[in-house]
Amino acid sequence: MTEKKRPINRLKSMYPLRGLIDGMYRQGLSAAAEGKPVAWCMVNWWQGDPILKAMDVATIYPEDYGAVCAAFGAAQGYLERSAADGFPSHMCGYARNCLGYTGRMMDAGGIPEEAPMGGMPRPTLLLGSGSLCDARYKWFQSLGRYFDAPLWVLELPHPGVKEGLTPGAHETNISFIVAQLGEFVTFLENLLGKKMNRDRLDEITTDTVEMNNWWHKVNELRRARPGPMHSRDFWSSMPASLYMAADPGQTAGLYRRMYDEIKERVDNKVSAINTTEKYRLAFLELPPWHSLGFFDKLAERGWNFVIESWAYHPPRPIDLNGVTDPLERLARYSYHWLTGYYRQAYDAGEWWGYFAYPYLEYVRDYQCDGVVLHPLLSCRTATNHLTLVADRLMKKLKVPSLVIEGDIVDLKLFDPAGALTKAETFEETMDHYKKVRKEAGFSW
Amino acid sequence: MAEEKGLARARAVYRNRRHRAEELKAAGKKVIGYLCAYPPLEMMTALDIVPFRLLGDINEPISKADSCLPSVVCPFIRSTLDLGLKQRYEFLDGVVMAHSCDVAEKTAHIWNIYLKPDYFHFIDTPHTAGPSAVAQHRGLLAAFGKTLEELAGKKITTRSLKEAIKLHNRQRALVRQLYSFRKPDPPLISGVETLQVMVALMSLPVTEGNELLEEVINEVSRRQDSPPQKKARLLVWGSILDNTSLIEMMEGLDASLVMDDTCVGSRFFWPDVELTEDPLDGLARRYLVDVKCPRTFRQTNDGGKTKDYRADLEARFGYLKEYARDWNVQGVVLQSLRYCDIHGYEVPQVKDYLKGLGLPSIYIEHDYQQTAMAPLKTRIQAFLEILDRG
Amino acid sequence: MSKAKGHFAGIDLGSTMTKVLLIDGEGQVVARRHGPTGAEHRRLANRVMAQALEEAGLSLEQIDYIVATGYGRVNIPFADCEVTELSCHARGVSHLFPRARTAIDIGGQDAKALKIKNGRLIDFVMNDRCAAGTGRFLEVTAAALGIKLEDMGRLSLEATESVKIGSTCTIFAQQEIVGLITAGKPLPRILAGLHEAIARRVLEMARGLEIEADVVLTGGVAQNEGVVRAIGHNLGGKVLVPDEPLYSGALGAALLAGDMASKASANGAAVPGRERRLEAARLYEDLED
Amino acid sequence: MKWFMGLDIGSTASKGIITGNGRPPLYHRLPSKADYRAAAEALSSELLAKADLRRQDITATVITGHSAGDLPAKHRRIADIRCCARGIAHLFPQARTIIDVQAMSGRIIRLSAEGRVTDFISSELCAAGGGRFLEVMANILRVELDDIGPLSLKARKPVHFTTGCAVFAESEAISRVAEGAAKEDILAGVHQALADKLAALVERAGLEEGCALCGGGALDSGLIKAFQEKLGVNLLVPEQPQFVTALGAAIMAGETGRNEDKEQP
Ligand SMILES: Nc1ncnc2c1ncn2[C@@H]1O[C@H](COP(=O)(O)OP(=O)(O)O)[C@@H](O)[C@H]1O
Ligand SMILES: Nc1ncnc2c1ncn2[C@@H]1O[C@H](COP(=O)(O)OP(=O)(O)O)[C@@H](O)[C@H]1O
Ligand code: SF4
Ligand code: SF4
Ligand code: SF4
């Protein structure tokens, strides 16, 4: 007979995208071996990374490394080390992992033996970020305890919805970001002793936007019924965009291939799960990396995860024609990523324009029957808005949410058996609200 | 209550913060709540709006806040939001919040959504303190001023703003004077009394606050019943302390709290606003650059080209050395509210710095709960025992 | 060591056990007694003290100085001074093991790691908030498993490997253990897992101090051989345990009482024992009802 | 003849019910002890003995709560929250909210008129939200579990607890006794603390008309009072609150029994 089908129908085009991340670690290591500059970066939503690329600086993302260490079982030792160094254990698990790793690296005088993926080499500089969470600059500042690498922190304004829409505010904020990026370029030029190649930056910026536009189109296709791409494929593919693991032009090509593959699925009504799609779901925010098999179990029950975290999605395309300065293009693009939903949020009277509002659109546009919320003990940022979002979704769209507690590195906190029992109960809830929505005249 | 003066008055205001604000409101004044140390009070004062600091209540169990904010965030913020949801702040005409820290920013949105205040403004305070950030901050304050003017129905003039700055600077000078009474041994004013005064100042219009301070200074400078001498003189550093419970516990042991670096204390009042030609310049700089809260990232060298940990620590915490010297501090209590990232990351670094100074320190973490103090007491007492024999 | 003549007492009113230890001027133990700490602290403290006095054939007036320690230290009316259990354990442990640099004290409701130098406490860490990783954790599970607390350690030594216990809460861990039994795991292995969990938790906390040899394990839980083994194993070295680990805090308190008395008499201050009649009277009064 | 069995294997107590043929339901309870599988086994045998039935007389069984491993024939596993909702809907069709206080956790369930779960929240990360908290307290105060409700009702000045931890609340209670607080005041304080914690969850779920209290905690009159005061509503409390989930399981066994042929494997 035929081989047994996997519960989730993975996309072939996902694999090369996922592979880019392994390449990122290799590149970092070889750059360090050749004495080339290496930066440890916080995800900065395409603000600073293109500039680093244009300056030939290899980029590595300790946030991702946190997930890697958790997956390889190395995190525990690093967390213990950071606790021993006095970092309170309620703080970001990725940060504590990185602080512990760094402590070990400095003790060992090089990459510690047990480090997964070959480890992260000691950086030439650190690029922190002022967006979305405090850890993203406080954590890097704390690394000063272990080595003396200069730290630069990039700002991304987070206005309130009303404040962001007052006349003039948009342009003021763009100028601020442009000024910030300019200061960053100067810093890099001083540090590296060379000028940045503007043409190169121009090219990279164009490719970055192009890459994300394809990635956006991929995700647009996921509105189809049955959902052609499962969140697991999203999570495997998103780092290529978020971390700028490779040359963005190359990545754009890979997303384009993914687009083609999904398009074919959509045309042929091929689903991302090998069971009838009974429920369409959204997942907020970071998944339990260590228990992804959980999604197979849910897929067997007919749960298809069709959309997920706003913050890991690329922005909706904007027109950057006529903006000649690449720094300004980057500024506009990143700011748009954060504030792109503000106008609609304002009209809807929703005052949390990023994080909270986009989900209202996602859940409606992707016709979700339910939302799975995954509050993390050690990440406030991925947790702060969840209760609010659940409340808004229920009030405005009559879509229920299921809460499953966990953490990104503290694996003990996720209880797969308990989660499955909850899931069973939640089906009853989703069925109920399907009826409620029908009665209220919703389209799904 | 009105007859009470000085410390007694401060205590009365501390115990019933909203009383005076409600009176003022009834008399037709506008009262605006502000969260954290970042909204510039001078701009409100300039328009004759009374700024009223939003604080939590350690004795009130948090129940409503959980329905819109998860429990793994700063319990002070949760408590404050909880009070809002329980309509304890309904006497306010509105609120102004800032991006002081991540949760404060998120809570601002939540406040706006669930409490629908008539007036709401959010100041997106930058995280860095370089030239572009200061310029940005100035623009943000100007925008804040516009919305305030709409609320007040009049304009902020350069003159009125300068007058307000002077009044607040006067308050700051008086606070520093009051703090100098903590330098002798025993101090003339206890930590608990000082905190009560600080909370009172944040609940009164600046002019009344200044009167109160003058009374207190007068009273304290001549008092016969000053606190007794204790074995150790402590400095407390860290997250917000808006109630006296922790300090009361420390002073109940054999210690005097003689100095603080917290934001209902010196951190809030220390730096003056420079009277610049355009007063917004001075305000922008003071609130972003001069307030020494670890929420702001500062480059400490030549544009960040190089880095030296010792120099970095010196630049960031050098003022603690001065505090310790001038107030003759023997030990430092580092405290952080659980889930406060801003202070949590800072702890090992402050510890490193204090160690370099040869100043003993202890770190405690608390939940903003009265009863959770008992295990902390043992810790503080043991720390004092170590100091005593050191 | 105290040079003062007379007798000194240490009373350690712990969250679970109340311990009294009397020494003479030479530092020799003349009596020690313990009993479970109940809801009514004062009376219990009185009772255990009375028993210890009886054992030593002394009266309360004959005790020159009394130091109270432990979590109920403020509730002891007849004590002359209260000192935290951290300082007392440090004092007691270094008396018994002069080379000790680190002490780990696991009691009924908390665990602490102490750093000791020249016989004194110089730094410490304590657990917080969760009762997991403490003696209470063991008591609750012993009760759930229907075995005696005293047998737990020995039983666990029969296992060569341990089952992993993940829960961090005392009450939940009990649940998990019940589940493991249901799943047919052998009891000794489960117990070994339990001890391993305690050891890891405590050491995770203690790491902030840079654990230095010699390491001494003290407090009531040090009576559990399984925990001793697990800690030793995790440290990759030997752990010293006093003969009577339950009493280290009380011993330290008694020694400190001696120190304080000699300091007081050097300063010409009165020795409190003489004025203790009133409290003594109450002590016996209390025992009557 | 059709008989249906519902088994609820709880963390402290296992509860079972047999229904069918228009007869009043038959209840049985035993402690779960250390072994859930053994508890399930014992519970069903004892129930059958009590009902004077044989195993093969039972058309269908639903087992809920803690259960692991393979199930015998004609047994089905269903999540306990669903069973609880079904049980309450049967007893109180007007109920829209349930507060279920079990040993290890408290939870809030919202349900539709048909007894379908429309929302649920548990107090999971900490044991301080469950009935076990009450047991711990009863234990240190040396009070029988059955007496804590009546005693608590006599309180005059309830003690105020704020610690979030069940285990530390114990030492707090001890300190209060030492300070001279009366047992009834401490118990009332414990009830208020528990009610506060769960009422916050009710708040989150949104309180609607018709609020039922069930689970072993509903045997406790002190807790009932604390909830009523906190929420300001009259609670629907079943006569056998501890058996609600088992009852729902038996009802669902009846449904599956009837739909036997249609059931998916
Ligand atoms: N014989 C024993 N074997 C193993 N553990 C014991 C024994 N006796 C007491 N314990 C443990 O010791 C703990 C009490 O320790 P102790 O140091 O007296 O704590 P505390 O000072 O907080 O009362 C109890 O919780 C129990 O777990
Ligand atoms: N007579 C009683 N009075 C008060 N509480 C009781 C009484 N009997 C049982 N309980 C409470 O009920 C809880 C057990 O409830 P139950 O719903 O059976 O839990 P589980 O299903 O988890 O075993 C116990 O923890 C106890 O607190
Ligand atoms: S968003 Fe969360 S996981 Fe990421 S750095 Fe911030 S706290 Fe850590
Ligand atoms: S204590 Fe920390 S988390 Fe709380 S408001 Fe202050 S900086 Fe923010
Ligand atoms: S999880 Fe358990 S031990 Fe931890 S705080 Fe809660 S009740 Fe206490």
mmCIF file of C-alpha atoms in Angstrom, chain D residues 66-218:
data_model
loop_
_atom_site.group_PDB
_atom_site.id
_atom_site.type_symbol
_atom_site.label_atom_id
_atom_site.label_comp_id
_atom_site.label_asym_id
_atom_site.label_seq_id
_atom_site.Cartn_x
_atom_site.Cartn_y
_atom_site.Cartn_z
ATOM 1 C CA HIS D 66 -7.192 11.450 34.946
ATOM 2 C CA SER D 67 -6.990 8.418 32.795
ATOM 3 C CA ALA D 68 -4.217 6.972 30.778
ATOM 4 C CA GLY D 69 -3.483 4.014 28.626
ATOM 5 C CA ASP D 70 -5.811 1.820 26.621
ATOM 6 C CA LEU D 71 -9.466 1.702 27.453
ATOM 7 C CA PRO D 72 -11.639 -1.390 27.723
ATOM 8 C CA ALA D 73 -14.349 -1.955 25.117
ATOM 9 C CA LYS D 74 -17.397 0.290 25.226
ATOM 10 C CA HIS D 75 -15.395 2.910 27.106
ATOM 11 C CA ARG D 76 -14.783 6.358 25.831
ATOM 12 C CA ARG D 77 -12.650 9.171 27.130
ATOM 13 C CA ILE D 78 -14.073 12.691 27.138
ATOM 14 C CA ALA D 79 -12.524 15.861 28.489
ATOM 15 C CA ASP D 80 -13.760 16.631 31.998
ATOM 16 C CA ILE D 81 -14.697 20.217 31.272
ATOM 17 C CA ARG D 82 -17.217 19.029 28.700
ATOM 18 C CA CYS D 83 -18.626 16.505 31.142
ATOM 19 C CA CYS D 84 -18.921 19.107 33.837
ATOM 20 C CA ALA D 85 -20.840 21.441 31.540
ATOM 21 C CA ARG D 86 -23.151 18.649 30.480
ATOM 22 C CA GLY D 87 -23.802 17.706 34.079
ATOM 23 C CA ILE D 88 -24.674 21.236 35.117
ATOM 24 C CA ALA D 89 -26.874 21.810 32.082
ATOM 25 C CA HIS D 90 -28.807 18.746 33.086
ATOM 26 C CA LEU D 91 -29.306 19.965 36.640
ATOM 27 C CA PHE D 92 -29.680 23.679 35.959
ATOM 28 C CA PRO D 93 -30.660 24.418 32.374
ATOM 29 C CA GLN D 94 -30.536 28.129 33.171
ATOM 30 C CA ALA D 95 -26.858 28.068 34.189
ATOM 31 C CA ARG D 96 -24.467 29.933 31.895
ATOM 32 C CA THR D 97 -21.399 30.061 34.102
ATOM 33 C CA ILE D 98 -19.851 27.354 36.263
ATOM 34 C CA ILE D 99 -17.286 27.700 38.972
ATOM 35 C CA ASP D 100 -15.785 24.270 39.418
ATOM 36 C CA VAL D 101 -13.558 23.961 42.464
ATOM 37 C CA GLN D 102 -11.619 20.747 42.249
ATOM 38 C CA ALA D 103 -8.753 19.674 44.402
ATOM 39 C CA MET D 104 -5.879 20.880 42.264
ATOM 40 C CA SER D 105 -7.405 23.778 40.427
ATOM 41 C CA GLY D 106 -10.403 25.963 40.160
ATOM 42 C CA ARG D 107 -11.907 26.783 36.827
ATOM 43 C CA ILE D 108 -14.587 28.805 35.212
ATOM 44 C CA ILE D 109 -16.654 27.273 32.468
ATOM 45 C CA ARG D 110 -19.214 29.050 30.394
ATOM 46 C CA LEU D 111 -21.848 27.021 28.654
ATOM 47 C CA SER D 112 -24.711 27.266 26.241
ATOM 48 C CA ALA D 113 -28.265 26.173 26.934
ATOM 49 C CA GLU D 114 -27.437 22.803 25.395
ATOM 50 C CA GLY D 115 -24.586 22.335 27.823
ATOM 51 C CA ARG D 116 -21.889 23.020 25.253
ATOM 52 C CA VAL D 117 -18.721 24.706 26.520
ATOM 53 C CA THR D 118 -18.459 28.233 25.171
ATOM 54 C CA ASP D 119 -15.431 29.327 27.142
ATOM 55 C CA PHE D 120 -13.229 28.084 29.945
ATOM 56 C CA ILE D 121 -10.350 29.326 32.071
ATOM 57 C CA SER D 122 -8.410 27.441 34.723
ATOM 58 C CA SER D 123 -6.248 28.741 37.519
ATOM 59 C CA GLU D 124 -3.507 26.490 36.424
ATOM 60 C CA LEU D 125 -0.059 27.736 37.084
ATOM 61 C CA CYS D 126 -0.506 27.623 40.822
ATOM 62 C CA ALA D 127 -2.169 25.285 43.255
ATOM 63 C CA ALA D 128 -3.547 28.133 45.319
ATOM 64 C CA GLY D 129 -6.732 28.194 43.239
ATOM 65 C CA GLY D 130 -7.999 24.733 44.152
ATOM 66 C CA GLY D 131 -9.641 22.922 47.020
ATOM 67 C CA ARG D 132 -6.352 21.475 48.102
ATOM 68 C CA PHE D 133 -5.613 24.884 49.512
ATOM 69 C CA LEU D 134 -8.561 24.385 51.864
ATOM 70 C CA GLU D 135 -7.373 20.963 52.893
ATOM 71 C CA VAL D 136 -3.913 22.240 53.720
ATOM 72 C CA MET D 137 -5.478 24.880 55.916
ATOM 73 C CA ALA D 138 -7.871 22.514 57.614
ATOM 74 C CA ASN D 139 -4.912 20.338 58.341
ATOM 75 C CA ILE D 140 -2.842 22.962 60.091
ATOM 76 C CA LEU D 141 -5.776 24.308 62.021
ATOM 77 C CA ARG D 142 -6.602 20.767 63.061
ATOM 78 C CA VAL D 143 -10.130 21.061 61.771
ATOM 79 C CA GLU D 144 -12.044 18.325 59.964
ATOM 80 C CA LEU D 145 -12.720 19.115 56.335
ATOM 81 C CA ASP D 146 -16.450 18.851 56.934
ATOM 82 C CA ASP D 147 -16.267 21.468 59.660
ATOM 83 C CA ILE D 148 -14.456 24.219 57.841
ATOM 84 C CA GLY D 149 -17.563 25.553 56.157
ATOM 85 C CA PRO D 150 -19.705 25.848 59.290
ATOM 86 C CA LEU D 151 -16.773 27.255 61.275
ATOM 87 C CA SER D 152 -15.963 29.846 58.668
ATOM 88 C CA LEU D 153 -19.563 31.067 58.738
ATOM 89 C CA LYS D 154 -19.040 32.032 62.359
ATOM 90 C CA ALA D 155 -16.161 34.371 61.575
ATOM 91 C CA ARG D 156 -16.360 37.897 62.844
ATOM 92 C CA LYS D 157 -13.135 39.425 61.565
ATOM 93 C CA PRO D 158 -11.822 37.476 58.598
ATOM 94 C CA VAL D 159 -8.053 37.486 58.317
ATOM 95 C CA HIS D 160 -6.696 39.049 55.148
ATOM 96 C CA PHE D 161 -4.443 36.802 53.056
ATOM 97 C CA THR D 162 -2.522 38.117 50.152
ATOM 98 C CA THR D 163 0.103 35.527 49.451
ATOM 99 C CA GLY D 164 -0.457 33.827 46.158
ATOM 100 C CA CYS D 165 1.024 30.513 47.180
ATOM 101 C CA ALA D 166 -0.895 27.701 48.803
ATOM 102 C CA VAL D 167 2.165 26.538 50.628
ATOM 103 C CA PHE D 168 3.188 29.898 51.973
ATOM 104 C CA ALA D 169 -0.363 30.722 52.954
ATOM 105 C CA GLU D 170 0.125 27.906 55.395
ATOM 106 C CA SER D 171 2.928 29.674 57.197
ATOM 107 C CA GLU D 172 0.996 32.883 57.060
ATOM 108 C CA ALA D 173 -1.892 31.132 58.775
ATOM 109 C CA ILE D 174 0.470 29.799 61.398
ATOM 110 C CA SER D 175 1.730 33.285 62.111
ATOM 111 C CA ARG D 176 -1.808 34.514 62.446
ATOM 112 C CA VAL D 177 -2.651 31.822 64.961
ATOM 113 C CA ALA D 178 0.452 32.821 66.847
ATOM 114 C CA GLU D 179 -0.792 36.388 66.854
ATOM 115 C CA GLY D 180 -4.002 35.170 68.370
ATOM 116 C CA ALA D 181 -6.380 35.091 65.404
ATOM 117 C CA ALA D 182 -9.340 32.752 65.748
ATOM 118 C CA LYS D 183 -9.633 29.656 63.603
ATOM 119 C CA GLU D 184 -12.913 30.769 62.118
ATOM 120 C CA ASP D 185 -11.428 34.097 61.093
ATOM 121 C CA ILE D 186 -8.522 32.396 59.430
ATOM 122 C CA LEU D 187 -10.788 30.002 57.611
ATOM 123 C CA ALA D 188 -12.997 32.815 56.448
ATOM 124 C CA GLY D 189 -9.861 34.567 55.218
ATOM 125 C CA VAL D 190 -8.857 31.478 53.297
ATOM 126 C CA HIS D 191 -12.279 31.285 51.748
ATOM 127 C CA GLN D 192 -12.095 34.900 50.741
ATOM 128 C CA ALA D 193 -8.649 34.449 49.260
ATOM 129 C CA LEU D 194 -9.803 31.512 47.192
ATOM 130 C CA ALA D 195 -12.974 33.279 46.158
ATOM 131 C CA ASP D 196 -10.970 36.367 45.176
ATOM 132 C CA LYS D 197 -8.688 34.332 43.009
ATOM 133 C CA LEU D 198 -11.480 32.553 41.201
ATOM 134 C CA ALA D 199 -13.766 35.568 41.060
ATOM 135 C CA ALA D 200 -11.042 37.313 39.099
ATOM 136 C CA LEU D 201 -11.346 34.501 36.572
ATOM 137 C CA VAL D 202 -15.122 34.812 36.534
ATOM 138 C CA GLU D 203 -14.619 38.472 35.855
ATOM 139 C CA ARG D 204 -12.428 37.585 32.936
ATOM 140 C CA ALA D 205 -14.947 35.170 31.514
ATOM 141 C CA GLY D 206 -17.732 37.658 32.195
ATOM 142 C CA LEU D 207 -20.406 36.855 34.726
ATOM 143 C CA GLU D 208 -23.778 36.042 33.241
ATOM 144 C CA GLU D 209 -27.065 35.149 34.853
ATOM 145 C CA GLY D 210 -27.192 31.680 36.258
ATOM 146 C CA CYS D 211 -23.919 30.890 37.945
ATOM 147 C CA ALA D 212 -23.411 27.390 39.330
ATOM 148 C CA LEU D 213 -20.809 26.224 41.803
ATOM 149 C CA CYS D 214 -19.675 22.618 41.730
ATOM 150 C CA GLY D 215 -16.765 20.297 42.446
ATOM 151 C CA GLY D 216 -15.740 19.240 45.928
ATOM 152 C CA GLY D 217 -15.250 22.862 46.923
ATOM 153 C CA ALA D 218 -19.001 23.389 46.663
#
